Amino acid sequence: MKELHEGHDHSHGHEHSHDHGHDHEHCHHDHGQEGHDHDHGHCGHDHGAAPDMDKITAFLEYMAEHNGQHAEEVGYIAHLLRHAGQDAAAALLEDAVRDFETGTGKIVKALALAKGGE
């Protein structure tokens, strides 16, 4: 995203490659009848092998940092909108920043638990 500083040119590259090492088979079935029983399982997703916890924790660390960067960018745009008199749009973005912060806090807590903490 190109930052919106007047007189400054700051670019931030954002690559989003999230390879998590296995494939998920997607299953589709018909919900045409009421009251039918069916399984919403993973349709062939193998849970037999232990997950690579190093990869999982590295990804969670990345996501916590990445979300923080996005929150800063969104916060800056909210600031610009406030100065442009776009208070309603700015307020929504400020709420979005709080949502990013809440979500990031949950990721950080999950990371601590995944690493064996409490």
N, CA, C and O atoms as a MOPAC input file, in Angstrom:
PM7 MOZYME 1SCF
protein

 N      0.84800 1    -1.16900 1     0.00000 1
 C      0.00000 1     0.00000 1     0.00000 1
 C      0.88700 1     1.22300 1     0.00000 1
 O      1.85700 1     1.28600 1     0.75600 1
 N      0.58800 1     2.15000 1    -0.79600 1
 C      1.32200 1     3.40400 1    -0.83300 1
 C      0.73700 1     4.29300 1     0.25300 1
 O     -0.46600 1     4.55000 1     0.27300 1
 N      1.59000 1     4.76200 1     1.15500 1
 C      1.10200 1     5.60400 1     2.23300 1
 C      0.70700 1     6.95800 1     1.69800 1
 O      1.19000 1     7.39100 1     0.65200 1
 N     -0.16600 1     7.62200 1     2.41300 1
 C     -0.78000 1     8.83500 1     1.94300 1
 C     -0.19200 1    10.08200 1     2.60100 1
 O     -0.92300 1    11.04200 1     2.84700 1
 N      1.10100 1    10.09000 1     2.89000 1
 C      1.75200 1    11.25500 1     3.47300 1
 C      1.96600 1    12.29000 1     2.38100 1
 O      2.48200 1    11.96900 1     1.31000 1
 N      1.57100 1    13.53200 1     2.64700 1
 C      1.81200 1    14.57400 1     1.66100 1
 C      3.30700 1    14.84700 1     1.58300 1
 O      3.97000 1    15.01300 1     2.60700 1
 N      3.82700 1    14.89000 1     0.37700 1
 C      5.22200 1    15.19500 1     0.16600 1
 C      6.17100 1    14.05000 1     0.42900 1
 O      7.38200 1    14.21300 1     0.28400 1
 N      5.66100 1    12.90600 1     0.80800 1
 C      6.50600 1    11.75100 1     1.08200 1
 C      6.01800 1    10.57800 1     0.25800 1
 O      4.82200 1    10.43300 1     0.00400 1
 N      6.94100 1     9.76000 1    -0.14700 1
 C      6.58000 1     8.56200 1    -0.90300 1
 C      7.04800 1     7.35200 1    -0.11700 1
 O      8.23400 1     7.02300 1    -0.12100 1
 N      6.12000 1     6.69000 1     0.55800 1
 C      6.44500 1     5.48900 1     1.31700 1
 C      5.63500 1     4.34000 1     0.74200 1
 O      4.41100 1     4.42600 1     0.64500 1
 N      6.29900 1     3.28900 1     0.36900 1
 C      5.59700 1     2.12300 1    -0.14600 1
 C      5.80500 1     0.95400 1     0.79800 1
 O      6.88400 1     0.77400 1     1.36300 1
 N      4.77700 1     0.18100 1     0.95400 1
 C      4.83900 1    -1.02000 1     1.77900 1
 C      4.37600 1    -2.19800 1     0.93100 1
 O      3.22800 1    -2.23300 1     0.48800 1
 N      5.25000 1    -3.14500 1     0.70700 1
 C      4.86300 1    -4.34100 1    -0.03300 1
 C      4.10700 1    -5.28700 1     0.86300 1
 O      4.43600 1    -5.43200 1     2.04000 1
 N      3.12100 1    -5.91700 1     0.32800 1
 C      2.34600 1    -6.88900 1     1.08900 1
 C      2.17900 1    -8.14100 1     0.25500 1
 O      1.37200 1    -8.18800 1    -0.67300 1
 N      2.94700 1    -9.14100 1     0.59800 1
 C      2.78700 1   -10.42600 1    -0.06700 1
 C      1.99600 1   -11.32300 1     0.85400 1
 O      2.26200 1   -11.38300 1     2.05400 1
 N      1.04800 1   -12.00300 1     0.31200 1
 C      0.18300 1   -12.86600 1     1.10600 1
 C      0.26200 1   -14.29400 1     0.59400 1
 O     -0.61000 1   -14.74500 1    -0.14900 1
 N      1.29000 1   -14.98900 1     0.98700 1
 C      1.41900 1   -16.39600 1     0.64200 1
 C      1.28900 1   -17.19700 1     1.91900 1
 O      2.12900 1   -17.08300 1     2.81100 1
 N      0.27900 1   -17.98300 1     2.01600 1
 C      0.01900 1   -18.72000 1     3.23500 1
 C     -0.02200 1   -20.21900 1     2.94800 1
 O     -1.09100 1   -20.83000 1     2.95700 1
 N      1.12400 1   -20.79700 1     2.69900 1
 C      1.20500 1   -22.23500 1     2.47100 1
 C      1.28600 1   -22.92000 1     3.82000 1
 O      2.23700 1   -22.70400 1     4.57200 1
 N      0.31200 1   -23.73300 1     4.12800 1
 C      0.33900 1   -24.41200 1     5.40300 1
 C      0.57800 1   -25.90800 1     5.25700 1
 O      0.24700 1   -26.67200 1     6.16400 1
 N      1.13300 1   -26.33200 1     4.16300 1
 C      1.68700 1   -27.66000 1     4.04800 1
 C      0.74700 1   -28.81000 1     3.78100 1
 O      1.20300 1   -29.95200 1     3.72600 1
 N     -0.53300 1   -28.57500 1     3.61300 1
 C     -1.42600 1   -29.67500 1     3.27300 1
 C     -2.63800 1   -29.13500 1     2.54000 1
 O     -2.93700 1   -27.94200 1     2.59300 1
 N     -3.32200 1   -30.02400 1     1.86400 1
 C     -4.48200 1   -29.63300 1     1.07700 1
 C     -5.76500 1   -29.97900 1     1.82100 1
 O     -5.79900 1   -30.90100 1     2.63500 1
 N     -6.78300 1   -29.24700 1     1.53700 1
 C     -8.11400 1   -29.52900 1     2.06700 1
 C     -9.01600 1   -29.90100 1     0.90100 1
 O     -9.09900 1   -29.17400 1    -0.08900 1
 N     -9.67700 1   -31.01900 1     1.02300 1
 C    -10.66000 1   -31.40700 1     0.01900 1
 C    -11.97300 1   -30.72500 1     0.37800 1
 O    -12.41100 1   -30.78500 1     1.52700 1
 N    -12.57900 1   -30.09900 1    -0.56400 1
 C    -13.85100 1   -29.42100 1    -0.32000 1
 C    -14.98800 1   -30.31100 1    -0.78100 1
 O    -14.99000 1   -30.79600 1    -1.91200 1
 N    -15.94400 1   -30.52000 1     0.09000 1
 C    -17.08900 1   -31.37900 1    -0.21500 1
 C    -18.34300 1   -30.52400 1    -0.31100 1
 O    -18.53400 1   -29.58000 1     0.45600 1
 N    -19.16200 1   -30.86300 1    -1.23500 1
 C    -20.42700 1   -30.15600 1    -1.40900 1
 C    -21.53400 1   -31.19800 1    -1.42100 1
 O    -21.40700 1   -32.24700 1    -2.05300 1
 N    -22.60600 1   -30.90400 1    -0.72600 1
 C    -23.74400 1   -31.81000 1    -0.73100 1
 C    -25.02000 1   -30.99900 1    -0.71200 1
 O    -25.01000 1   -29.80900 1    -0.39900 1
 N    -26.09900 1   -31.63800 1    -1.04200 1
 C    -27.39200 1   -30.98200 1    -1.20800 1
 C    -28.12800 1   -30.92500 1     0.12600 1
 O    -28.27800 1   -31.94000 1     0.80500 1
 N    -28.58000 1   -29.74100 1     0.49200 1
 C    -29.37900 1   -29.55900 1     1.69700 1
 C    -30.85400 1   -29.43900 1     1.32500 1
 O    -31.59600 1   -28.69600 1     1.96700 1
 N    -31.27600 1   -30.14900 1     0.31400 1
 C    -32.63100 1   -30.01200 1    -0.20300 1
 C    -33.71300 1   -30.55700 1     0.69700 1
 O    -34.87400 1   -30.17700 1     0.54100 1
 N    -33.38800 1   -31.43200 1     1.63600 1
 C    -34.41300 1   -32.02000 1     2.48600 1
 C    -34.26000 1   -31.53100 1     3.90600 1
 O    -33.14700 1   -31.43400 1     4.42200 1
 N    -35.37200 1   -31.22500 1     4.53700 1
 C    -35.36000 1   -30.85800 1     5.94500 1
 C    -35.27300 1   -32.12600 1     6.78100 1
 O    -35.80500 1   -33.16800 1     6.39800 1
 N    -34.60400 1   -32.03400 1     7.92100 1
 C    -34.58000 1   -33.14200 1     8.86200 1
 C    -33.66900 1   -34.29000 1     8.48700 1
 O    -33.80100 1   -35.37200 1     9.05900 1
 N    -32.75400 1   -34.10500 1     7.55600 1
 C    -31.85500 1   -35.20000 1     7.20000 1
 C    -30.57700 1   -35.10700 1     8.02500 1
 O    -30.16100 1   -34.02000 1     8.42700 1
 N    -29.97000 1   -36.24400 1     8.26700 1
 C    -28.71500 1   -36.28800 1     9.01000 1
 C    -27.56700 1   -36.45300 1     8.04100 1
 O    -27.65400 1   -37.21800 1     7.08000 1
 N    -26.49400 1   -35.73400 1     8.29600 1
 C    -25.30300 1   -35.89300 1     7.48100 1
 C    -24.09300 1   -35.40000 1     8.26700 1
 O    -24.23200 1   -34.68500 1     9.25900 1
 N    -22.92500 1   -35.78600 1     7.81900 1
 C    -21.67100 1   -35.46400 1     8.48800 1
 C    -21.03000 1   -34.26300 1     7.81100 1
 O    -20.91200 1   -34.22300 1     6.58600 1
 N    -20.62200 1   -33.29500 1     8.59800 1
 C    -19.87700 1   -32.14700 1     8.08100 1
 C    -18.39900 1   -32.32300 1     8.39100 1
 O    -17.74900 1   -31.37500 1     8.83100 1
 N    -17.86300 1   -33.49200 1     8.17700 1
 C    -16.46100 1   -33.77400 1     8.44900 1
 C    -15.55000 1   -33.09200 1     7.46100 1
 O    -15.99300 1   -32.27900 1     6.64900 1
 N    -14.28400 1   -33.42100 1     7.53000 1
 C    -13.28900 1   -32.78500 1     6.68100 1
 C    -13.14300 1   -33.45900 1     5.32200 1
 O    -12.31300 1   -33.02600 1     4.52200 1
 N    -13.90300 1   -34.48400 1     5.03500 1
 C    -13.95000 1   -35.10200 1     3.70600 1
 C    -12.56100 1   -35.48200 1     3.19500 1
 O    -12.15900 1   -35.04400 1     2.11700 1
 N    -11.84400 1   -36.27200 1     3.93800 1
 C    -10.55600 1   -36.74400 1     3.45200 1
 C     -9.37000 1   -35.98200 1     4.00400 1
 O     -8.23200 1   -36.34300 1     3.70600 1
 N     -9.58500 1   -34.94800 1     4.79100 1
 C     -8.48500 1   -34.20900 1     5.41200 1
 C     -7.85400 1   -35.11400 1     6.45700 1
 O     -8.53700 1   -35.54500 1     7.38700 1
 N     -6.58100 1   -35.40800 1     6.32700 1
 C     -5.89500 1   -36.36700 1     7.18600 1
 C     -5.42600 1   -35.71500 1     8.47300 1
 O     -4.58500 1   -34.81600 1     8.45700 1
 N     -5.97400 1   -36.17200 1     9.58100 1
 C     -5.54100 1   -35.68800 1    10.88100 1
 C     -4.62600 1   -36.69600 1    11.55500 1
 O     -4.38400 1   -36.58600 1    12.75700 1
 N     -4.10900 1   -37.67300 1    10.82100 1
 C     -3.26600 1   -38.70400 1    11.39100 1
 C     -1.88200 1   -38.20800 1    11.77000 1
 O     -1.33000 1   -38.65200 1    12.77700 1
 N     -1.31600 1   -37.31700 1    11.00900 1
 C      0.02800 1   -36.83100 1    11.28500 1
 C     -0.03500 1   -35.65700 1    12.25500 1
 O     -0.94800 1   -34.83400 1    12.19900 1
 N      0.95600 1   -35.59600 1    13.14700 1
 C      1.02800 1   -34.48200 1    14.08800 1
 C      1.35700 1   -33.19400 1    13.33300 1
 O      2.19100 1   -33.20700 1    12.42700 1
 N      0.71600 1   -32.08900 1    13.69200 1
 C      1.01300 1   -30.82500 1    13.01700 1
 C      2.41900 1   -30.34300 1    13.36500 1
 O      2.94700 1   -30.65800 1    14.43200 1
 N      3.00500 1   -29.59500 1    12.47700 1
 C      4.32600 1   -29.01400 1    12.69900 1
 C      4.14100 1   -27.76000 1    13.54300 1
 O      3.79700 1   -26.70200 1    13.01700 1
 N      4.36600 1   -27.87200 1    14.84300 1
 C      4.11800 1   -26.75900 1    15.75700 1
 C      5.04100 1   -25.58300 1    15.48700 1
 O      4.65600 1   -24.43900 1    15.72700 1
 N      6.24300 1   -25.83200 1    14.99600 1
 C      7.13800 1   -24.72000 1    14.66300 1
 C      6.53400 1   -23.86900 1    13.55100 1
 O      6.59300 1   -22.64100 1    13.60600 1
 N      5.95400 1   -24.51800 1    12.54300 1
 C      5.31700 1   -23.77800 1    11.45200 1
 C      4.08600 1   -23.03200 1    11.95400 1
 O      3.85000 1   -21.88600 1    11.57100 1
 N      3.31300 1   -23.67500 1    12.79700 1
 C      2.10400 1   -23.05300 1    13.31700 1
 C      2.45700 1   -21.82000 1    14.14200 1
 O      1.86600 1   -20.75700 1    13.94900 1
 N      3.41300 1   -21.95100 1    15.05900 1
 C      3.75600 1   -20.80800 1    15.89900 1
 C      4.42400 1   -19.69700 1    15.08200 1
 O      4.21200 1   -18.51700 1    15.35900 1
 N      5.22300 1   -20.06100 1    14.08400 1
 C      5.83000 1   -19.04300 1    13.22000 1
 C      4.74800 1   -18.27700 1    12.46400 1
 O      4.83400 1   -17.05700 1    12.31900 1
 N      3.74000 1   -18.98300 1    11.98700 1
 C      2.65000 1   -18.33100 1    11.26600 1
 C      1.86800 1   -17.40400 1    12.19700 1
 O      1.51700 1   -16.29200 1    11.80300 1
 N      1.59100 1   -17.84600 1    13.41900 1
 C      0.86800 1   -17.00500 1    14.36300 1
 C      1.67300 1   -15.75400 1    14.71400 1
 O      1.10600 1   -14.66800 1    14.83400 1
 N      2.97300 1   -15.89700 1    14.87600 1
 C      3.82500 1   -14.73000 1    15.12900 1
 C      3.75400 1   -13.75500 1    13.96100 1
 O      3.62400 1   -12.54700 1    14.15500 1
 N      3.84000 1   -14.29100 1    12.75100 1
 C      3.73900 1   -13.46100 1    11.55200 1
 C      2.40300 1   -12.73100 1    11.51400 1
 O      2.35800 1   -11.53200 1    11.23700 1
 N      1.30700 1   -13.45100 1    11.79300 1
 C     -0.02100 1   -12.84600 1    11.72200 1
 C     -0.18200 1   -11.73800 1    12.76000 1
 O     -0.78100 1   -10.70500 1    12.46200 1
 N      0.33800 1   -11.93100 1    13.96300 1
 C      0.23400 1   -10.89700 1    14.99300 1
 C      0.94200 1    -9.62400 1    14.53000 1
 O      0.40300 1    -8.52700 1    14.67600 1
 N      2.13700 1    -9.76500 1    13.97600 1
 C      2.87100 1    -8.59100 1    13.49400 1
 C      2.18300 1    -7.96500 1    12.28200 1
 O      2.04100 1    -6.74500 1    12.19400 1
 N      1.76400 1    -8.80600 1    11.36300 1
 C      1.13000 1    -8.33900 1    10.12800 1
 C     -0.15900 1    -7.57900 1    10.43100 1
 O     -0.41200 1    -6.52700 1     9.84300 1
 N     -0.97200 1    -8.10200 1    11.34300 1
 C     -2.21500 1    -7.41800 1    11.71800 1
 C     -1.91200 1    -6.06000 1    12.33500 1
 O     -2.63600 1    -5.09300 1    12.09500 1
 N     -0.85000 1    -5.98200 1    13.12700 1
 C     -0.45900 1    -4.70900 1    13.71500 1
 C     -0.12100 1    -3.67700 1    12.65600 1
 O     -0.47200 1    -2.50500 1    12.78800 1
 N      0.56300 1    -4.11300 1    11.60400 1
 C      0.89800 1    -3.20300 1    10.51100 1
 C     -0.36200 1    -2.71200 1     9.80900 1
 O     -0.48000 1    -1.52900 1     9.49000 1
 N     -1.28600 1    -3.60600 1     9.57600 1
 C     -2.54500 1    -3.21300 1     8.92800 1
 C     -3.32900 1    -2.25200 1     9.82100 1
 O     -3.90600 1    -1.28400 1     9.32700 1
 N     -3.35500 1    -2.50600 1    11.11400 1
 C     -4.06900 1    -1.62200 1    12.03200 1
 C     -3.48500 1    -0.21100 1    11.97400 1
 O     -4.22900 1     0.76900 1    11.98300 1
 N     -2.15700 1    -0.10500 1    11.91500 1
 C     -1.52100 1     1.21000 1    11.81400 1
 C     -1.92400 1     1.92200 1    10.52400 1
 O     -2.21500 1     3.11800 1    10.53500 1
 N     -1.94000 1     1.19400 1     9.42800 1
 C     -2.31400 1     1.78500 1     8.13700 1
 C     -3.76400 1     2.26300 1     8.14700 1
 O     -4.06900 1     3.36500 1     7.69100 1
 N     -4.64700 1     1.42400 1     8.67100 1
 C     -6.06600 1     1.78600 1     8.73400 1
 C     -6.25500 1     2.97800 1     9.67800 1
 O     -7.05800 1     3.86700 1     9.39500 1
 N     -5.52900 1     3.00100 1    10.78500 1
 C     -5.59900 1     4.11900 1    11.70800 1
 C     -5.16000 1     5.42000 1    11.05800 1
 O     -5.74900 1     6.47400 1    11.30000 1
 N     -4.12400 1     5.34300 1    10.23400 1
 C     -3.65100 1     6.54300 1     9.54500 1
 C     -4.69400 1     7.04900 1     8.54500 1
 O     -4.90900 1     8.25500 1     8.42600 1
 N     -5.32900 1     6.14000 1     7.83800 1
 C     -6.38000 1     6.54400 1     6.90300 1
 C     -7.55000 1     7.16700 1     7.66200 1
 O     -8.14600 1     8.13500 1     7.19000 1
 N     -7.88800 1     6.61500 1     8.84900 1
 C     -8.94100 1     7.21000 1     9.67600 1
 C     -8.56700 1     8.63700 1    10.04800 1
 O     -9.41100 1     9.53300 1    10.02400 1
 N     -7.29900 1     8.84400 1    10.39100 1
 C     -6.80700 1    10.18200 1    10.72900 1
 C     -6.99600 1    11.14000 1     9.54400 1
 O     -7.46300 1    12.26700 1     9.71200 1
 N     -6.63100 1    10.68000 1     8.36700 1
 C     -6.79200 1    11.51500 1     7.16700 1
 C     -8.25800 1    11.85000 1     6.91700 1
 O     -8.59200 1    12.98200 1     6.56400 1
 N     -9.12900 1    10.86400 1     7.10100 1
 C    -10.55500 1    11.09200 1     6.89300 1
 C    -11.11800 1    12.09100 1     7.90800 1
 O    -11.97200 1    12.90900 1     7.56500 1
 N    -10.64700 1    12.02800 1     9.14100 1
 C    -11.08100 1    13.00600 1    10.15300 1
 C    -10.72700 1    14.41700 1     9.69700 1
 O    -11.54300 1    15.33400 1     9.78900 1
 N     -9.49900 1    14.57900 1     9.20400 1
 C     -9.06100 1    15.90000 1     8.75000 1
 C     -9.80500 1    16.34900 1     7.49400 1
 O     -9.86800 1    17.54300 1     7.20000 1
 N    -10.36200 1    15.40300 1     6.76200 1
 C    -11.13500 1    15.74500 1     5.56400 1
 C    -12.61300 1    15.95700 1     5.88400 1
 O    -13.41900 1    16.18500 1     4.98200 1
 N    -12.97100 1    15.88200 1     7.17900 1
 C    -14.36500 1    16.08300 1     7.56700 1
 C    -15.24000 1    14.86100 1     7.36400 1
 O    -16.46500 1    14.96000 1     7.43800 1
 N    -14.63700 1    13.71600 1     7.11200 1
 C    -15.37600 1    12.46300 1     6.89400 1
 C    -15.46600 1    11.68200 1     8.21100 1
 O    -14.91700 1    10.58700 1     8.33800 1
 N    -16.17000 1    12.26700 1     9.18400 1
 C    -16.20100 1    11.70200 1    10.52900 1
 C    -16.83700 1    10.31600 1    10.60000 1
 O    -16.35200 1     9.45700 1    11.33700 1
 N    -17.90300 1    10.08600 1     9.85500 1
 C    -18.56500 1     8.76700 1     9.90400 1
 C    -17.63700 1     7.67700 1     9.36700 1
 O    -17.53400 1     6.60100 1     9.95600 1
 N    -16.97000 1     7.95300 1     8.26300 1
 C    -16.03900 1     6.96400 1     7.69500 1
 C    -14.86200 1     6.76100 1     8.63400 1
 O    -14.41000 1     5.63300 1     8.83400 1
 N    -14.36100 1     7.85400 1     9.21400 1
 C    -13.24000 1     7.75000 1    10.14600 1
 C    -13.62200 1     6.90700 1    11.36300 1
 O    -12.83200 1     6.08400 1    11.82300 1
 N    -14.82300 1     7.11100 1    11.87600 1
 C    -15.27700 1     6.35700 1    13.05000 1
 C    -15.33300 1     4.86600 1    12.76100 1
 O    -14.94800 1     4.04800 1    13.59700 1
 N    -15.81400 1     4.51800 1    11.57500 1
 C    -15.85300 1     3.09000 1    11.21100 1
 C    -14.45000 1     2.49800 1    11.14700 1
 O    -14.22300 1     1.38000 1    11.61100 1
 N    -13.52200 1     3.23600 1    10.58000 1
 C    -12.14800 1     2.73700 1    10.50000 1
 C    -11.50400 1     2.65900 1    11.87900 1
 O    -10.72000 1     1.74700 1    12.14400 1
 N    -11.82200 1     3.59700 1    12.75300 1
 C    -11.31000 1     3.52300 1    14.12300 1
 C    -11.85100 1     2.29000 1    14.83300 1
 O    -11.13500 1     1.65200 1    15.60500 1
 N    -13.10900 1     1.95300 1    14.57400 1
 C    -13.67000 1     0.70400 1    15.10000 1
 C    -12.93100 1    -0.49900 1    14.51600 1
 O    -12.65600 1    -1.47100 1    15.22000 1
 N    -12.61300 1    -0.42300 1    13.22900 1
 C    -11.88900 1    -1.52900 1    12.58800 1
 C    -10.51100 1    -1.71500 1    13.22100 1
 O    -10.04800 1    -2.84300 1    13.38500 1
 N     -9.85500 1    -0.60500 1    13.57800 1
 C     -8.55200 1    -0.70100 1    14.25000 1
 C     -8.71100 1    -1.43600 1    15.58100 1
 O     -7.90200 1    -2.30300 1    15.91200 1
 N     -9.74800 1    -1.09500 1    16.34000 1
 C     -9.99300 1    -1.80500 1    17.60600 1
 C    -10.25800 1    -3.28600 1    17.35300 1
 O     -9.81800 1    -4.14200 1    18.12100 1
 N    -10.97900 1    -3.58500 1    16.26900 1
 C    -11.22200 1    -4.99000 1    15.91900 1
 C     -9.91200 1    -5.70700 1    15.59700 1
 O     -9.69700 1    -6.83800 1    16.03300 1
 N     -9.03200 1    -5.04500 1    14.83000 1
 C     -7.71300 1    -5.62000 1    14.55000 1
 C     -6.98300 1    -5.90300 1    15.86700 1
 O     -6.41300 1    -6.97800 1    16.05200 1
 N     -7.00700 1    -4.93100 1    16.77000 1
 C     -6.30000 1    -5.08200 1    18.04300 1
 C     -6.88100 1    -6.22200 1    18.87600 1
 O     -6.13900 1    -6.98100 1    19.49900 1
 N     -8.21500 1    -6.34300 1    18.88600 1
 C     -8.85500 1    -7.44100 1    19.60600 1
 C     -8.45600 1    -8.79000 1    19.00200 1
 O     -8.08700 1    -9.71900 1    19.72000 1
 N     -8.53600 1    -8.88100 1    17.68400 1
 C     -8.16200 1   -10.12700 1    17.00700 1
 C     -6.69500 1   -10.46800 1    17.21300 1
 O     -6.35100 1   -11.62900 1    17.43400 1
 N     -5.84000 1    -9.47500 1    17.14200 1
 C     -4.41700 1    -9.70300 1    17.33200 1
 C     -4.14300 1   -10.17700 1    18.75500 1
 O     -3.30300 1   -11.05100 1    18.97300 1
 N     -4.84900 1    -9.60200 1    19.71800 1
 C     -4.69600 1   -10.05300 1    21.10400 1
 C     -5.05900 1   -11.52400 1    21.25900 1
 O     -4.40400 1   -12.25200 1    22.00500 1
 N     -6.08900 1   -11.95600 1    20.56400 1
 C     -6.48300 1   -13.36800 1    20.61600 1
 C     -5.44600 1   -14.25100 1    19.94600 1
 O     -5.17300 1   -15.35600 1    20.41600 1
 N     -4.86400 1   -13.77300 1    18.84600 1
 C     -3.80100 1   -14.53300 1    18.17300 1
 C     -2.60700 1   -14.67300 1    19.10800 1
 O     -2.02300 1   -15.75200 1    19.20800 1
 N     -2.24100 1   -13.59700 1    19.78900 1
 C     -1.10300 1   -13.62600 1    20.71700 1
 C     -1.37000 1   -14.60600 1    21.86200 1
 O     -0.47200 1   -15.34900 1    22.25700 1
 N     -2.58900 1   -14.61600 1    22.39500 1
 C     -2.93800 1   -15.56000 1    23.45900 1
 C     -2.89200 1   -16.99800 1    22.95000 1
 O     -2.39600 1   -17.88700 1    23.64200 1
 N     -3.40800 1   -17.22600 1    21.74400 1
 C     -3.36400 1   -18.57400 1    21.15400 1
 C     -1.91700 1   -19.00300 1    20.93700 1
 O     -1.57300 1   -20.16400 1    21.16000 1
 N     -1.07700 1   -18.08100 1    20.50600 1
 C      0.34100 1   -18.36900 1    20.30200 1
 C      0.98000 1   -18.79800 1    21.61200 1
 O      1.71100 1   -19.78800 1    21.65500 1
 N      0.70800 1   -18.05900 1    22.67900 1
 C      1.27000 1   -18.41600 1    23.98800 1
 C      0.82000 1   -19.80700 1    24.41400 1
 O      1.61900 1   -20.59700 1    24.91800 1
 N     -0.45000 1   -20.10100 1    24.21200 1
 C     -0.96800 1   -21.44000 1    24.55400 1
 C     -0.32000 1   -22.52500 1    23.69700 1
 O      0.03900 1   -23.59200 1    24.19400 1
 N     -0.17400 1   -22.23800 1    22.40200 1
 C      0.43500 1   -23.21800 1    21.49100 1
 C      1.88500 1   -23.48900 1    21.84600 1
 O      2.39500 1   -24.58200 1    21.60400 1
 N      2.55200 1   -22.49100 1    22.42300 1
 C      3.94300 1   -22.66300 1    22.83900 1
 C      4.05000 1   -23.31000 1    24.21800 1
 O      5.15000 1   -23.51800 1    24.73000 1
 N      2.89200 1   -23.62700 1    24.82000 1
 C      2.90400 1   -24.30200 1    26.09300 1
 C      2.70900 1   -23.39700 1    27.28400 1
 O      2.83400 1   -23.83500 1    28.42800 1
 N      2.40400 1   -22.14100 1    27.03100 1
 C      2.16500 1   -21.19500 1    28.12500 1
 C      0.71800 1   -21.16700 1    28.52200 1
 O     -0.08700 1   -21.98100 1    28.06800 1
 N      0.39500 1   -20.23000 1    29.36800 1
 C     -0.99900 1   -20.10800 1    29.80500 1
 C     -1.53200 1   -18.74700 1    29.48100 1
 O     -2.69200 1   -18.45300 1    29.77200 1

